[in-house]
Coordinates of C-alpha atoms and ligand atoms in Angstrom, one line a residue:
X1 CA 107.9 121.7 128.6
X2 CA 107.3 122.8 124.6
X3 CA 106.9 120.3 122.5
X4 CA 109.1 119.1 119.8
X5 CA 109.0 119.8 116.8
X6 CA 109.8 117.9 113.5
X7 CA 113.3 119.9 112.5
X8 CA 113.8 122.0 109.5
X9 CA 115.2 119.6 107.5
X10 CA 112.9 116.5 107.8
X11 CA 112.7 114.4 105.2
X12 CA 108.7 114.4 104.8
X13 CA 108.0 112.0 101.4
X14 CA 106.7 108.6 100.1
X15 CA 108.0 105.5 99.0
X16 CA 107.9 102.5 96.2
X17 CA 109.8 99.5 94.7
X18 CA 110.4 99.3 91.2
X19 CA 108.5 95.3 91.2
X20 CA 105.5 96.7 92.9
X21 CA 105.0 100.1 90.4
X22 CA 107.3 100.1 87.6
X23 CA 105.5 96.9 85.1
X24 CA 107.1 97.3 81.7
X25 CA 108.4 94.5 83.1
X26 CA 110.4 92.9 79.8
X27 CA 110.9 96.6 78.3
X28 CA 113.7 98.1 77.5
X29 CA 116.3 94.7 78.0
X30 CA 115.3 94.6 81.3
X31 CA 115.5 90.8 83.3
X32 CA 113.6 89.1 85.2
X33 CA 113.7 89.6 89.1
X34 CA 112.1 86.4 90.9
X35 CA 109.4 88.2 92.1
X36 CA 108.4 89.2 88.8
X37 CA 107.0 85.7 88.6
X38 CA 104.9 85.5 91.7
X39 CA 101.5 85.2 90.6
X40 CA 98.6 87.8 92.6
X41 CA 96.9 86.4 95.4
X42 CA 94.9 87.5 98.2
X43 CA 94.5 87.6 101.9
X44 CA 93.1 84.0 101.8
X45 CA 94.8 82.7 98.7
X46 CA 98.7 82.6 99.2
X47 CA 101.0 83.9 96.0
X48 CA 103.0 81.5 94.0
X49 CA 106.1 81.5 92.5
X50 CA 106.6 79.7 88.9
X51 CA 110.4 79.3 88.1
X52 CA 108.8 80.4 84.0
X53 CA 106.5 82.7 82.7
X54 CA 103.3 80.4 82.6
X55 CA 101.0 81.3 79.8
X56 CA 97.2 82.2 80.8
X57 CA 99.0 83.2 84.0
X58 CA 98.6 86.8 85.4
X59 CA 101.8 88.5 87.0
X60 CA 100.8 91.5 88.7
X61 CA 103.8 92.9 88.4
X62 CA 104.1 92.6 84.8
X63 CA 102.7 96.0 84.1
X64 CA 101.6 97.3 87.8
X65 CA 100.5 100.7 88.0
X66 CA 102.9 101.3 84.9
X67 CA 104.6 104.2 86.8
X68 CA 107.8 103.2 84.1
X69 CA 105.6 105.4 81.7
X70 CA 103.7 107.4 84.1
X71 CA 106.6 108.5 86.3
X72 CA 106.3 112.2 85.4
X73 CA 102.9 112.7 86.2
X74 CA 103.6 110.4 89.9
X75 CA 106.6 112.8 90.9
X76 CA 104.4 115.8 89.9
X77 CA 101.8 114.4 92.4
X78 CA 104.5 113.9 94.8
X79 CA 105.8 117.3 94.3
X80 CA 101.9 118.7 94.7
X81 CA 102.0 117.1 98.3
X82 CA 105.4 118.5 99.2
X83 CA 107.5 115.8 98.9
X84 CA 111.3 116.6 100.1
X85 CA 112.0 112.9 99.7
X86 CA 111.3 110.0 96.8
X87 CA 112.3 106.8 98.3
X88 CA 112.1 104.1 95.3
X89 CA 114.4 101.1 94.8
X90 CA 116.3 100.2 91.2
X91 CA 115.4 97.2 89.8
X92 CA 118.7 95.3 89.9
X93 CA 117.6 93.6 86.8
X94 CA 116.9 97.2 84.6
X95 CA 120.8 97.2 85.0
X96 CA 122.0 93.6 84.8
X97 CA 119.3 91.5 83.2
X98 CA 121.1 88.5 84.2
X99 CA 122.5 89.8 87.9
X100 CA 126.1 89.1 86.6
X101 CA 126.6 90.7 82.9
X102 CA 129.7 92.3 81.9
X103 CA 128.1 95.6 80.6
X104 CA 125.0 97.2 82.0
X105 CA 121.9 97.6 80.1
X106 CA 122.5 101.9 79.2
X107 CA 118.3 101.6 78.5
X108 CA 117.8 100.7 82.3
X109 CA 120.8 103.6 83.7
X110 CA 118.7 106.0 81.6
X111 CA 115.5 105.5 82.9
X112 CA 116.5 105.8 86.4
X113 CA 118.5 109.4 85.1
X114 CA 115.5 110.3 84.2
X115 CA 113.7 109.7 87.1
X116 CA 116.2 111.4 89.0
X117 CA 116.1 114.6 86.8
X118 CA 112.4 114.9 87.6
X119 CA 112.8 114.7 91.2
X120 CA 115.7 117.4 90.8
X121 CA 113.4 119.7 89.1
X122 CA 110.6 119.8 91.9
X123 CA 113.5 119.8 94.6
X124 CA 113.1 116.3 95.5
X125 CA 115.9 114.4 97.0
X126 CA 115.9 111.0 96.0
X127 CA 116.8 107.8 98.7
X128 CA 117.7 104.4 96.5
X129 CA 116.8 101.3 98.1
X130 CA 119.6 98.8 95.9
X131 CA 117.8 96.0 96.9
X132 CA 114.0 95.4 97.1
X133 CA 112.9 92.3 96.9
X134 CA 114.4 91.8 93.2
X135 CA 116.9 88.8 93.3
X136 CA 117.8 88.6 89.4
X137 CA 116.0 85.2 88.7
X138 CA 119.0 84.0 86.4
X139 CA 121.1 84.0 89.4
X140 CA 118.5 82.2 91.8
X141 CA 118.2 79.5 88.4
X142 CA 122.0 79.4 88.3
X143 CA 123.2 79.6 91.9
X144 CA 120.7 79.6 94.5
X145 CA 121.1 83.9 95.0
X146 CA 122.1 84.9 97.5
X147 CA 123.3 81.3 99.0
X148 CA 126.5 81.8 96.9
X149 CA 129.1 83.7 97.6
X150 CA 129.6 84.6 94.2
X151 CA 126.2 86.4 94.2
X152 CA 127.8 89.1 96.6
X153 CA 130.4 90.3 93.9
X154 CA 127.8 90.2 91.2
X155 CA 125.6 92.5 93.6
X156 CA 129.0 94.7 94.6
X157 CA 129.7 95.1 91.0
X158 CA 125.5 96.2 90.6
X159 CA 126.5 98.9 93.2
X160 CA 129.5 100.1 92.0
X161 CA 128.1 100.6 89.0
X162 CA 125.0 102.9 90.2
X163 CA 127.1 104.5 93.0
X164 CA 129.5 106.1 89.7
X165 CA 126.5 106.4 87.5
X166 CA 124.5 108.8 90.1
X167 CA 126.7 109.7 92.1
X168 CA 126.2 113.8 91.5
X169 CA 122.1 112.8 91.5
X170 CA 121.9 110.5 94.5
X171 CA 123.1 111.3 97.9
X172 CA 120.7 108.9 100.0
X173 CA 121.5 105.0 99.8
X174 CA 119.4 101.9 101.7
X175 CA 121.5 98.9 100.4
X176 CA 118.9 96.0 101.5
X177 CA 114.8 96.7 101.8
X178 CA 114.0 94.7 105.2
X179 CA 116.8 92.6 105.6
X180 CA 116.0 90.6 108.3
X181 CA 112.7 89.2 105.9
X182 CA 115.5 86.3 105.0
X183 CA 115.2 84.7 108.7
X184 CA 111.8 83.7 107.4
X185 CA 110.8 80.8 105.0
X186 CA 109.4 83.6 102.2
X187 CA 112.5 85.0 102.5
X188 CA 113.7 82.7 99.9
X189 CA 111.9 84.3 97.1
X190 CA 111.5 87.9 98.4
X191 CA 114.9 88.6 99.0
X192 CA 117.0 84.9 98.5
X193 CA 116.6 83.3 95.7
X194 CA 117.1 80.4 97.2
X195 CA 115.2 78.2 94.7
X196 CA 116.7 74.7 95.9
X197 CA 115.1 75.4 99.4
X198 CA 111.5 74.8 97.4
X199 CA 109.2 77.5 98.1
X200 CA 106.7 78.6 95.8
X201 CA 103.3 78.9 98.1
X202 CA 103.9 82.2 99.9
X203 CA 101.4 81.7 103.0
X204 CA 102.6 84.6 105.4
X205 CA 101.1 83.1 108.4
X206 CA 101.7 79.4 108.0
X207 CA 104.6 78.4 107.5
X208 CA 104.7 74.1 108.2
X209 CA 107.3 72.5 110.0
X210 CA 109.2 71.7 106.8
X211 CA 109.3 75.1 105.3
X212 CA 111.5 75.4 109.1
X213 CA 113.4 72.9 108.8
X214 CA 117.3 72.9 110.3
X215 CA 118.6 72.5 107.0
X216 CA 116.5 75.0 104.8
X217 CA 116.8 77.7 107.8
X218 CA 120.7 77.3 107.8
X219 CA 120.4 78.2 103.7
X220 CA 118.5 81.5 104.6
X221 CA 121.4 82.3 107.5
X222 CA 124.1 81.5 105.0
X223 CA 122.4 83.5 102.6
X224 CA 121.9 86.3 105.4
X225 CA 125.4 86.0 106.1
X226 CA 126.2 86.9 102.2
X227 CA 123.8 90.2 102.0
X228 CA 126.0 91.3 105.2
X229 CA 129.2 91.1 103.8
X230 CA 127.8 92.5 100.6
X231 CA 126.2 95.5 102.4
X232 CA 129.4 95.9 104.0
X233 CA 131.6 95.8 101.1
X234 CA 129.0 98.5 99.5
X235 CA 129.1 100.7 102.2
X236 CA 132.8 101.5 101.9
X237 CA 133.3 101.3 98.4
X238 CA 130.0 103.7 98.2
X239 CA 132.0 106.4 100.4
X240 CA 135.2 106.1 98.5
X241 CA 133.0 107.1 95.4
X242 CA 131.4 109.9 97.1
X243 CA 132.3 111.0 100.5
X244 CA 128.9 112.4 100.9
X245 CA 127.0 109.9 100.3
X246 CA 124.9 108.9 103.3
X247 CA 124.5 104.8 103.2
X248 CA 122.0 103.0 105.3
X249 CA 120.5 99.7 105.6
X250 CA 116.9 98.7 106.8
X251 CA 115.2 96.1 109.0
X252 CA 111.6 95.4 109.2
X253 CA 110.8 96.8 112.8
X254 CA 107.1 96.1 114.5
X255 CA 107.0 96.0 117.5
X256 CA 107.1 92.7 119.9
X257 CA 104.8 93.1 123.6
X258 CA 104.8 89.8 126.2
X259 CA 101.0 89.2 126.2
X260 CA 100.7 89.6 129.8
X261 CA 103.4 89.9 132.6
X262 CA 103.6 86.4 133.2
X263 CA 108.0 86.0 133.3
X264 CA 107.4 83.3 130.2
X265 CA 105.7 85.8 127.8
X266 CA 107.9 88.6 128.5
X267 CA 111.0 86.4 127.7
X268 CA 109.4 85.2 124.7
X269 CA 109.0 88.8 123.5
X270 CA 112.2 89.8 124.4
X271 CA 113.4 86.6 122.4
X272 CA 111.1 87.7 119.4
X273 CA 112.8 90.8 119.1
X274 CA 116.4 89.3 118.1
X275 CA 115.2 88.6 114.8
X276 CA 115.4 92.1 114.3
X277 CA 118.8 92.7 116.9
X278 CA 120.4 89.5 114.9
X279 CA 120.6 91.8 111.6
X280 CA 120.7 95.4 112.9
X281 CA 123.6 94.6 115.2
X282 CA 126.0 93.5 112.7
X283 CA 125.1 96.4 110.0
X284 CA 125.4 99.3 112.9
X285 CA 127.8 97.4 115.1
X286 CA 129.8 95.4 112.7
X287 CA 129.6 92.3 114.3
X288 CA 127.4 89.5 115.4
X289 CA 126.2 90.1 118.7
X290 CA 126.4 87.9 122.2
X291 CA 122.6 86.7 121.2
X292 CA 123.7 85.3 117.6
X293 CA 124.3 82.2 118.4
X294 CA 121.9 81.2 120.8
X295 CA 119.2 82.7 118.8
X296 CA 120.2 80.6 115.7
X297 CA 120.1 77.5 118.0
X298 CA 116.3 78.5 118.7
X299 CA 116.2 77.7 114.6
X300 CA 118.6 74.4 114.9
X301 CA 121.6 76.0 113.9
X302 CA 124.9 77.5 114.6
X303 CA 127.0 80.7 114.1
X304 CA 129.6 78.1 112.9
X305 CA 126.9 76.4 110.4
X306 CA 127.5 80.0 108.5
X307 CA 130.9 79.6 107.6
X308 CA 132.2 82.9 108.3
X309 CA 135.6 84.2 107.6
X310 CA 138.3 85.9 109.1
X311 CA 138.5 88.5 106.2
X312 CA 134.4 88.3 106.3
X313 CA 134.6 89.8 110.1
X314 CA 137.1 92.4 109.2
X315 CA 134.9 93.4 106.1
X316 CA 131.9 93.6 108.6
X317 CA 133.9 95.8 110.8
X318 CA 134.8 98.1 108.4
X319 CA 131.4 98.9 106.6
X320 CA 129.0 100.1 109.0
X321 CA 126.0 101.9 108.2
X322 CA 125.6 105.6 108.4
X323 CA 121.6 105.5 109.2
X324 CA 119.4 102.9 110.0
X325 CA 116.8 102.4 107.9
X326 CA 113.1 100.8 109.7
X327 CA 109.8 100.1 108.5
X328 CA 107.3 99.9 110.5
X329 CA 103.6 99.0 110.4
X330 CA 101.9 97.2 113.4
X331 CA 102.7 95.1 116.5
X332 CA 102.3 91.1 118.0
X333 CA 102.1 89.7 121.3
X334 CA 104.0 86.8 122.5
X335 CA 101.9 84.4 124.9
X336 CA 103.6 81.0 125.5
X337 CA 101.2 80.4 128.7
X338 CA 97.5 79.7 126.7
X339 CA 96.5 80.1 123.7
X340 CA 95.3 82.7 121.5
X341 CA 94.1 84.5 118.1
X342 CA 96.8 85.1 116.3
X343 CA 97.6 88.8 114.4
X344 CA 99.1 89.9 110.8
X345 CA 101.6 91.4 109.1
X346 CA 104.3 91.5 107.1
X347 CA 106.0 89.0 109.2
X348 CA 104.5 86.2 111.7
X349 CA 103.8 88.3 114.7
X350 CA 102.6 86.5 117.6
X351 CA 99.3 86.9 119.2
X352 CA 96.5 89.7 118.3
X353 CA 96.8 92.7 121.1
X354 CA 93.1 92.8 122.5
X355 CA 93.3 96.9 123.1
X356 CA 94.3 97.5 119.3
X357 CA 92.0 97.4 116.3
X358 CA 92.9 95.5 112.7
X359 CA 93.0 97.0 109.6
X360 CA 90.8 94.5 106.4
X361 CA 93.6 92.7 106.3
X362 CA 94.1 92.0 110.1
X363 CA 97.1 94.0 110.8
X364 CA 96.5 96.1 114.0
X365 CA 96.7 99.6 114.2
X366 CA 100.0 100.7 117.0
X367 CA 101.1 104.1 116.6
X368 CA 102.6 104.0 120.1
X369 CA 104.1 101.0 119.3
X370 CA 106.0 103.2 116.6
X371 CA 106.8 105.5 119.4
X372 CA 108.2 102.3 121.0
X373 CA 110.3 101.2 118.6
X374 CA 112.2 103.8 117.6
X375 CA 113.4 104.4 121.4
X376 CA 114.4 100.8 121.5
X377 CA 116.2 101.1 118.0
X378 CA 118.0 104.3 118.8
X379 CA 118.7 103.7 122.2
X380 CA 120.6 100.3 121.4
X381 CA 122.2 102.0 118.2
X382 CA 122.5 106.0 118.6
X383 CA 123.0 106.6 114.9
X384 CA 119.8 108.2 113.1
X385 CA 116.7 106.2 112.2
X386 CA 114.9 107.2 108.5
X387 CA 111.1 105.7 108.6
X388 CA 111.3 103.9 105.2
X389 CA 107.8 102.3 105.2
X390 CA 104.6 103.3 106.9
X391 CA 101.1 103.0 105.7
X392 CA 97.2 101.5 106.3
X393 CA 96.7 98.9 103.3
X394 CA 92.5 99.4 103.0
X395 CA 90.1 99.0 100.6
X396 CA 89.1 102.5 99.0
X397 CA 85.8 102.5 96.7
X398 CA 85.1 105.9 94.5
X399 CA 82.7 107.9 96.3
X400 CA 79.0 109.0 94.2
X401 CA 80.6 112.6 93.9
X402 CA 84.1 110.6 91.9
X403 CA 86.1 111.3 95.0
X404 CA 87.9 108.9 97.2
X405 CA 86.6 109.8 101.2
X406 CA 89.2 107.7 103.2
X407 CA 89.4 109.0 106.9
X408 CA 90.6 106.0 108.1
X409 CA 94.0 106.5 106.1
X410 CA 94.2 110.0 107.5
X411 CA 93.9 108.7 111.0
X412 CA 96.3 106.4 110.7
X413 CA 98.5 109.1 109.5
X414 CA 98.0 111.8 111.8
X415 CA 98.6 109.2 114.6
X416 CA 101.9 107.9 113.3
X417 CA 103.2 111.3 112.7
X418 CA 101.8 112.4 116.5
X419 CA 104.1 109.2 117.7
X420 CA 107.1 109.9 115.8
X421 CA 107.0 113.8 117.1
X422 CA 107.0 112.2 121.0
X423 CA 109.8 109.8 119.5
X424 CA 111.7 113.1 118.7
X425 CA 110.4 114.8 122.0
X426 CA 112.1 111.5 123.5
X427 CA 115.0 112.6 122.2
X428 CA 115.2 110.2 119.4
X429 CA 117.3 111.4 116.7
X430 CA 115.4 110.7 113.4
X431 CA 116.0 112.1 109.8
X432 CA 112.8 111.5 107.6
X433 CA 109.5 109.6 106.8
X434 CA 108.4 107.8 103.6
X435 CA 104.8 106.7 103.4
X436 CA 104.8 103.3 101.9
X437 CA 102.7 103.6 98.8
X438 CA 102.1 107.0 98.1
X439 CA 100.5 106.3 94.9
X440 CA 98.8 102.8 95.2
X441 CA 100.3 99.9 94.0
X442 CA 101.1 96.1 94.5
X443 CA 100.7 94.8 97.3
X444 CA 103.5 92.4 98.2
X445 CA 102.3 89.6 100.1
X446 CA 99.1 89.2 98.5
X447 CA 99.8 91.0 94.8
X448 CA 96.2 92.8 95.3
X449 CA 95.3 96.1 94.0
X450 CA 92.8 96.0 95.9
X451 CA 95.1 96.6 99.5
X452 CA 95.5 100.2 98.7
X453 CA 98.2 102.2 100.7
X454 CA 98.1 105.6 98.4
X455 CA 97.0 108.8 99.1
X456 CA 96.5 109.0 94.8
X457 CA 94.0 106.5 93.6
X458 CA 95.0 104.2 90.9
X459 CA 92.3 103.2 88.2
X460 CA 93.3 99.4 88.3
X461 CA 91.7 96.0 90.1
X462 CA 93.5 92.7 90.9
X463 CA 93.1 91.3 87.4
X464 CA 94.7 94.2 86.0
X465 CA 91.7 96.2 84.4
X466 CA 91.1 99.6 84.5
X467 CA 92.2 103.3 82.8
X468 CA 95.3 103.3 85.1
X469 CA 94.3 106.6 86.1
X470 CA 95.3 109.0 89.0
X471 CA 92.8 110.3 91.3
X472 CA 93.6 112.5 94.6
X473 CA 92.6 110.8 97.5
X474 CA 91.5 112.9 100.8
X475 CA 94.4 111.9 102.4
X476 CA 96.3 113.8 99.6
X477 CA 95.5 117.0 100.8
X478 CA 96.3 115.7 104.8
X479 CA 99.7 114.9 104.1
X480 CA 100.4 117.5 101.7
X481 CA 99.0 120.0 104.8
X482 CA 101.3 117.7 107.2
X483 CA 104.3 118.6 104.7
X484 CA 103.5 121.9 104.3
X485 CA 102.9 122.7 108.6
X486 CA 106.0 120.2 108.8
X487 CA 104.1 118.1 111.4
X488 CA 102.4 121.3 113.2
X489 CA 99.2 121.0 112.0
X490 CA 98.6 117.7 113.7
X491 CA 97.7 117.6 117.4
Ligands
BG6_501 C1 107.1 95.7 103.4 C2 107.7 95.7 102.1 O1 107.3 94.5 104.0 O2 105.7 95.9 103.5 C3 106.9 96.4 101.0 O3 109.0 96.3 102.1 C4 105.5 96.0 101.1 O4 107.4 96.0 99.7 C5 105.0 96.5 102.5 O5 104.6 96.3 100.1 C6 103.5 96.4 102.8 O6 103.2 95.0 102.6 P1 102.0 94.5 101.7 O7 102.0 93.1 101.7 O8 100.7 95.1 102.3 O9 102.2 95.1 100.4

């Protein structure tokens, strides 16, 4: 049998959020997003959040990789690899400075025009992520986000306003970044805002029994509860707006393995994987699925804890996704019979796989595992998956000859892109890919420069020195091969 290849139209590119690259962070009457105000950390040394701007304080993401002034220069170095896709998220608070103003700021719609006109000129299509990580911080000060309702009307009204504003520059949506991050306790500042839950030390890996607690998880399921309706609600007003447009929704996707074949671990993985069923199911399905409720018990709660509607259950029916949206970046075990070493990632992930090696910052290296989950995804949901997010986070030092030499980043990529074409050999039925981090940026859980994802080099260091420069990276010339072969020229 031949083997598949990537079709014509595959959406080869990269992707950012506005937080993590944009900085200019009070510029141009733009507000502040709670993450603005999570201090940089590091692998060891969790982030905080500080309701205030502290002084003596440094905010990584107060001037980032300044791509809000270097823009033109990053999309032509997008454009020199080939890019036929930009995914980047607008900052909610560009528009609405306060998350629920009666006029939006025409500074912030500008700057995103003209981000868009950019991309137009080198043929790139842009995909909008609406929300990415950027709760507007005067409605987490004012209303606990996304715990009240009234935040999904404020966020509906956010949409509207973009859908009418680009609607003849934008056809590709993603209304939420990794929705299912808000069944975890850092949830409340990444994508809740759910300030009276307490949370300010963002430790990834330990979260104490507290941080769980019945009543502080049943704020996050509430809140969960809200960004579905809201997604829903966006998804048909979006398509009355433009009938074109093609609206998905994402969910952080590694995958979940039982440790070993004892019946107990395999459960437990099986169960693992519902906090990734709980949310996909009602944005492709339109409803909460037969596992709902007996996963929320696992947390001390109830569907019924969640107040849902009658009119909320016929606005889930009614907006279901066009695409599902997935990032993906390692895998955990799940071992309930001994104990072991635990793994990383962007989520809590079990137990370290003994076959797989770790990247610096301990997250393993799976590409069969992404081979793996996109058979599970697409054979639960048969709608087409877009790879949002996809990278190696490593430390890159400036070779004697100027140049960065990273081989490691181009294995990772030539692998992932070797288990996405046996995905699509599968039969899986997938649109595009966005490398997360392109160009290198901030690192979310850790607010490092240092964790570099980019195939372009930035001139910047966790303090925030440096020229701010671009550099090509090896891997720049890889993927912009990749692009140009459309997957052909990996083996
Ligand atoms: C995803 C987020 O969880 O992982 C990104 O959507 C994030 O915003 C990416 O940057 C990689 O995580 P990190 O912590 O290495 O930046």
């Amino acid at each position: 049998m031949s083997k598949a290849t990537f079709p014509k139209d595959f959406l080869w590119g990269g992707a950012t959020a506005a937080y993590q690259c944009e900085g200019a962070w009070k510029e141009d009457g733009k507000g502040f997003a709670v993450t603005d105000l999570l201090t940089a950390g590091t692998r060891e040394i969790p982030r905080i959040f500080t309701p205030e701007e502290k002084e003596n304080t440094y905010y990584p993401a107060k001037q980032a990789i300044d791509h809000y002034h270097h823009y033109k220069e990053d999309i032509a170095l997008f454009a020199e690899m080939g890019f036929k896709v930009y995914r980047m998220s607008i900052s909610w608070v560009r528009i609405f400075p306060n998350g629920d103003d009666e006029i939006p700021n025409q500074k912030g719609l500008e700057f995103y025009h003209k981000i868009f006109q950019e991309c137009k000129k080198y043929g790139i299509e842009p995909l909008v992520t609406i929300s990415h990580h950027d709760v507007p911080l005067a409605l987490a000060l004012k209303q606990d986000g996304w715990l009240s309702r009234k935040t999904i009307s404020a966020f509906v009204n956010y949409c509207e306003t973009i859908f009418k504003e680009y609607k003849d520059e934008v056809k590709y949506w993603i209304v939420f970044n990794e929705i299912n991050m808000m069944t975890s306790y850092f949830g409340d500042i990444y994508t809740g805002g759910i300030l009276s839950n307490g949370t300010t030390h963002l430790d990834i890996a330990h979260a104490s029994e507290e941080a769980l607690s019945a009543d502080k998880m049943k704020k996050r399921f509430k809140a969960l509860h809200h960004q579905f309706v809201a997604c829903a609600k966006v998804v048909e007003i979006g398509h009355k707006i433009n009938e074109q447009f093609k609206i998905g929704s994402m969910v952080a996707a590694d995958a979940h393995y039982p440790y070993s074949c004892n019946p107990v671990n395999v459960i437990a993985a099986q169960k693992s994987m519902r906090r990734i069923w709980y949310c996909a199911d009602v944005m492709v399905r339109g409803e909460y699925s037969y596992v709902a409720d007996s996963y929320l018990m696992d947390q001390g709660i109830c569907l019924t804890d969640l107040d849902i509607t009658v009119e909320d259950k016929a606005i889930l029916q009614a907006g279901t996704i066009d695409f599902l949206a997935l990032s993906y970046y390692t895998s955990g075990c799940h071992a309930v019979d001994e104990v072991h070493e635990t793994t990383a990632g962007n989520f809590s992930l079990g137990v370290a796989n003994p076959y797989l090696k770790k990247s610096d910052w301990g997250w393993v290296f799976d590409p069969q595992g992404l081979r793996w989950m996109l058979n599970e995804l697409y054979g639960r949901y048969n709608i087409p998956l877009f790879i949002a997010e996809n990278g190696l986070g490593a430390v890159d030092e400036i070779g004697e000859d100027g140049k960065i030499h990273d081989p490691y980043r181009m294995q990772y990529l030539d692998n992932h892109v070797s288990a996405m074409r046996e995905a699509l050999e599968d039969g899986v039925n997938l649109m595009g890919y966005t490398w997360w981090g392109p160009i290198d940026l901030i690192s979310a859980s850790t607010g490092e420069m240092k964790k570099r994802y980019g195939f372009i080099y930035v001139d910047r260091d966790n303090e925030g020195n440096g020229s701010l420069k671009r550099i090509r990276k090896d891997s720049f010339y890889r993927y912009q091969e990749i692009i140009k072969t459309n997957g052909a020229c990996v083996k």
